[in-house]
Amino acid sequence: MSSPTLTMKCKCGAFEATFDSPPRVIFNCQCRSCVSIVKSIEAREGFSGTSIKCDDESGGAAIAIYKSNNNTVVKSDKESIGFMKVGEEGKIPRAYCNKCGTVLFNVYAPNWCAVNRNALTNADGEPFVPEGEVTNVNCKSAFDASKVTGPKHNMVPFRMLLKFIPLLAGFGVDGSNTEENLIPEDMSKVEVSPITWE
């Protein structure tokens, strides 16, 4: 991997990862699943982590998408990583630091990962700030669409899907950077955020 362009650390420093390229896709996800995770983790007593919330009142998740091969975990241990899924039957474990509460990855898979964009810093240590307006996706599922500001799409726009499809299919990635600490051993033991919208 070439020299890192961005670093992600949780607030307490128990987890650190580097990325050797800019994000492939950047967006704010307004779906109820992402917002539920944000609310469940960040409402805990003692939360001191870097928030994954986007910078409006919607509660959406600020996401940066990467190929797994662009990611290297520098510091991680099993004891400091917790996982949460939405509902008992949830299939996507969200990895977070169980010491400070920073959501690390909204998705961590062998081919790609969805990173807490707010925890990214540039090489000079300054916070990563996307250029231009950030698109809000899955707005039809927002808890309160009136609080979503900036560009809005009811679903994931086709132009974004074109960037996702190669990742999902595994083109240009081999999973060699997969960090086992970020994948739960047993999904039945993953903490559950309740489904509150049915």
Coordinates of C-alpha atoms in Angstrom, one line a residue:
M1 CA 0.0 0.0 0.0
S2 CA 1.3 3.5 -0.8
S3 CA 1.6 6.2 1.9
P4 CA -1.8 6.9 3.5
T5 CA -3.8 9.9 2.4
L6 CA -6.4 9.6 5.2
T7 CA -6.4 8.2 8.7
M8 CA -9.4 7.1 10.8
K9 CA -9.1 7.0 14.6
C10 CA -11.7 6.6 17.3
K11 CA -11.8 9.4 19.8
C12 CA -9.9 7.4 22.5
G13 CA -7.3 6.1 20.2
A14 CA -8.0 2.4 20.7
F15 CA -8.6 1.9 16.9
E16 CA -6.7 3.3 14.0
A17 CA -6.8 2.6 10.2
T18 CA -5.3 4.3 7.2
F19 CA -6.5 4.7 3.6
D20 CA -4.3 5.1 0.6
S21 CA -6.8 6.9 -1.6
P22 CA -9.7 9.3 -1.4
P23 CA -13.1 7.7 -0.8
R24 CA -14.8 6.1 -3.8
V25 CA -18.2 7.5 -2.8
I26 CA -19.3 10.0 -0.1
F27 CA -22.9 10.4 1.1
N28 CA -25.2 10.8 4.1
C29 CA -27.4 7.8 4.6
Q30 CA -30.9 8.7 5.9
C31 CA -32.3 5.2 6.1
R32 CA -33.9 4.2 9.4
S33 CA -31.4 1.4 9.9
C34 CA -28.4 3.7 9.9
V35 CA -30.1 6.4 12.0
S36 CA -31.2 3.8 14.5
I37 CA -27.6 2.6 15.0
V38 CA -26.5 6.3 15.4
K39 CA -29.2 6.9 18.0
S40 CA -28.6 3.7 19.9
I41 CA -24.9 4.1 20.3
E42 CA -24.6 7.8 20.7
A43 CA -27.4 8.1 23.3
R44 CA -25.5 5.9 25.7
E45 CA -24.4 7.3 29.0
G46 CA -20.7 8.1 28.8
F47 CA -20.6 8.4 25.0
S48 CA -17.5 10.4 24.2
G49 CA -16.7 9.2 20.6
T50 CA -16.6 10.9 17.3
S51 CA -20.1 11.2 16.1
I52 CA -21.1 9.6 12.7
K53 CA -24.0 12.0 12.4
C54 CA -24.1 14.2 9.3
D55 CA -24.0 17.9 10.0
D56 CA -27.7 18.6 9.9
E57 CA -30.5 17.7 12.3
S58 CA -31.6 14.6 10.4
G59 CA -29.5 12.2 12.4
G60 CA -28.3 10.6 9.1
A61 CA -24.9 8.8 9.0
A62 CA -21.9 10.5 7.3
I63 CA -20.4 7.7 5.2
A64 CA -17.3 7.3 3.0
I65 CA -17.0 4.1 0.9
Y66 CA -13.7 2.4 0.2
K67 CA -12.4 -0.7 -1.5
S68 CA -11.0 -3.1 1.2
N69 CA -7.6 -3.0 -0.5
N70 CA -7.4 0.7 0.2
N71 CA -7.7 0.1 3.9
T72 CA -5.0 -1.0 6.4
V73 CA -5.9 -1.4 10.1
V74 CA -3.0 0.0 12.2
K75 CA -4.3 -0.5 15.7
S76 CA -7.1 -2.8 16.9
D77 CA -7.9 -5.3 19.5
K78 CA -10.9 -7.6 20.0
E79 CA -11.7 -6.3 23.4
S80 CA -12.2 -2.7 22.2
I81 CA -14.5 -3.6 19.3
G82 CA -18.3 -3.9 19.8
F83 CA -20.9 -4.7 17.2
M84 CA -24.5 -3.7 16.8
K85 CA -27.2 -4.8 14.3
V86 CA -30.7 -3.5 13.7
G87 CA -33.4 -6.0 14.9
E88 CA -32.8 -9.6 16.0
E89 CA -32.6 -10.7 12.4
G90 CA -30.2 -8.0 11.3
K91 CA -27.6 -9.1 8.9
I92 CA -25.2 -6.1 8.9
P93 CA -23.0 -5.7 12.0
R94 CA -21.8 -2.1 12.6
A95 CA -18.4 -2.1 14.3
Y96 CA -17.8 0.5 17.0
C97 CA -15.2 1.2 19.7
N98 CA -16.8 0.0 23.0
K99 CA -14.6 2.3 25.0
C100 CA -15.5 5.8 23.6
G101 CA -18.5 4.8 21.3
T102 CA -17.1 5.9 18.0
V103 CA -18.9 4.1 15.1
L104 CA -16.0 2.9 13.0
F105 CA -17.6 1.1 10.1
N106 CA -21.2 1.2 9.1
V107 CA -20.4 -1.8 6.9
Y108 CA -17.2 -3.9 6.9
A109 CA -17.0 -6.6 4.3
P110 CA -14.1 -8.4 2.6
N111 CA -14.5 -6.3 -0.6
W112 CA -15.5 -2.9 0.7
C113 CA -16.2 -0.8 3.8
A114 CA -18.4 2.1 4.8
V115 CA -16.4 4.4 7.1
N116 CA -17.4 7.0 9.6
R117 CA -16.5 10.0 7.5
N118 CA -16.3 12.3 10.5
A119 CA -13.5 10.2 12.0
L120 CA -11.3 10.7 9.0
T121 CA -8.3 13.1 9.1
N122 CA -6.0 14.3 6.3
A123 CA -2.2 13.7 6.4
D124 CA -1.7 17.0 8.3
G125 CA -4.1 15.9 11.0
E126 CA -6.9 18.2 10.0
P127 CA -10.4 16.8 9.7
F128 CA -11.4 15.5 6.3
V129 CA -13.9 17.8 4.7
P130 CA -15.6 16.7 1.4
E131 CA -15.5 19.1 -1.5
G132 CA -18.9 20.5 -2.4
E133 CA -22.3 19.5 -1.1
V134 CA -22.8 15.9 0.1
T135 CA -25.7 13.9 -1.3
N136 CA -28.3 12.5 1.1
V137 CA -29.5 9.1 0.1
N138 CA -32.5 6.9 1.2
C139 CA -34.5 10.0 2.1
K140 CA -37.8 8.2 1.6
S141 CA -36.9 6.2 4.7
A142 CA -35.8 9.2 6.8
F143 CA -37.5 9.6 10.2
D144 CA -38.1 13.2 9.4
A145 CA -37.4 14.2 5.8
S146 CA -38.0 17.9 6.6
K147 CA -34.7 17.9 8.6
V148 CA -32.6 16.6 5.7
T149 CA -30.8 19.5 4.1
G150 CA -28.8 19.7 0.8
P151 CA -29.2 17.4 -2.2
K152 CA -31.8 14.6 -1.5
H153 CA -32.5 11.3 -3.2
N154 CA -35.2 8.9 -2.2
M155 CA -32.9 6.0 -3.0
V156 CA -29.2 5.6 -3.9
P157 CA -28.7 7.4 -7.2
F158 CA -27.7 5.4 -10.2
R159 CA -24.4 7.2 -10.6
M160 CA -23.5 6.0 -7.1
L161 CA -24.6 2.5 -7.8
L162 CA -22.2 2.4 -10.7
K163 CA -19.4 2.9 -8.2
F164 CA -20.8 0.2 -5.8
I165 CA -21.4 -2.6 -8.2
P166 CA -17.7 -3.3 -8.9
L167 CA -17.1 -3.5 -5.1
L168 CA -20.0 -5.8 -4.5
A169 CA -18.8 -8.0 -7.3
G170 CA -15.2 -8.0 -6.1
F171 CA -13.6 -6.4 -9.1
G172 CA -10.2 -5.0 -8.3
V173 CA -10.2 -6.2 -4.7
D174 CA -9.0 -9.4 -3.2
G175 CA -9.9 -9.1 0.5
S176 CA -6.3 -9.4 1.5
N177 CA -6.6 -6.5 4.0
T178 CA -9.6 -7.9 5.8
E179 CA -9.3 -7.3 9.6
E180 CA -10.8 -10.3 11.5
N181 CA -11.5 -8.1 14.6
L182 CA -14.0 -6.2 12.5
I183 CA -16.2 -9.2 11.6
P184 CA -18.1 -10.8 14.5
E185 CA -17.6 -14.5 15.1
D186 CA -21.3 -15.1 15.9
M187 CA -24.1 -12.8 14.6
S188 CA -26.5 -14.2 17.2
K189 CA -24.3 -12.6 19.9
V190 CA -24.2 -9.1 18.3
E191 CA -25.9 -6.4 20.3
V192 CA -29.3 -5.4 18.9
S193 CA -30.7 -1.9 18.2
P194 CA -34.5 -2.2 18.3
I195 CA -36.6 -1.6 15.3
T196 CA -38.7 1.4 16.3
W197 CA -40.5 2.2 13.1
E198 CA -42.9 -0.7 12.5

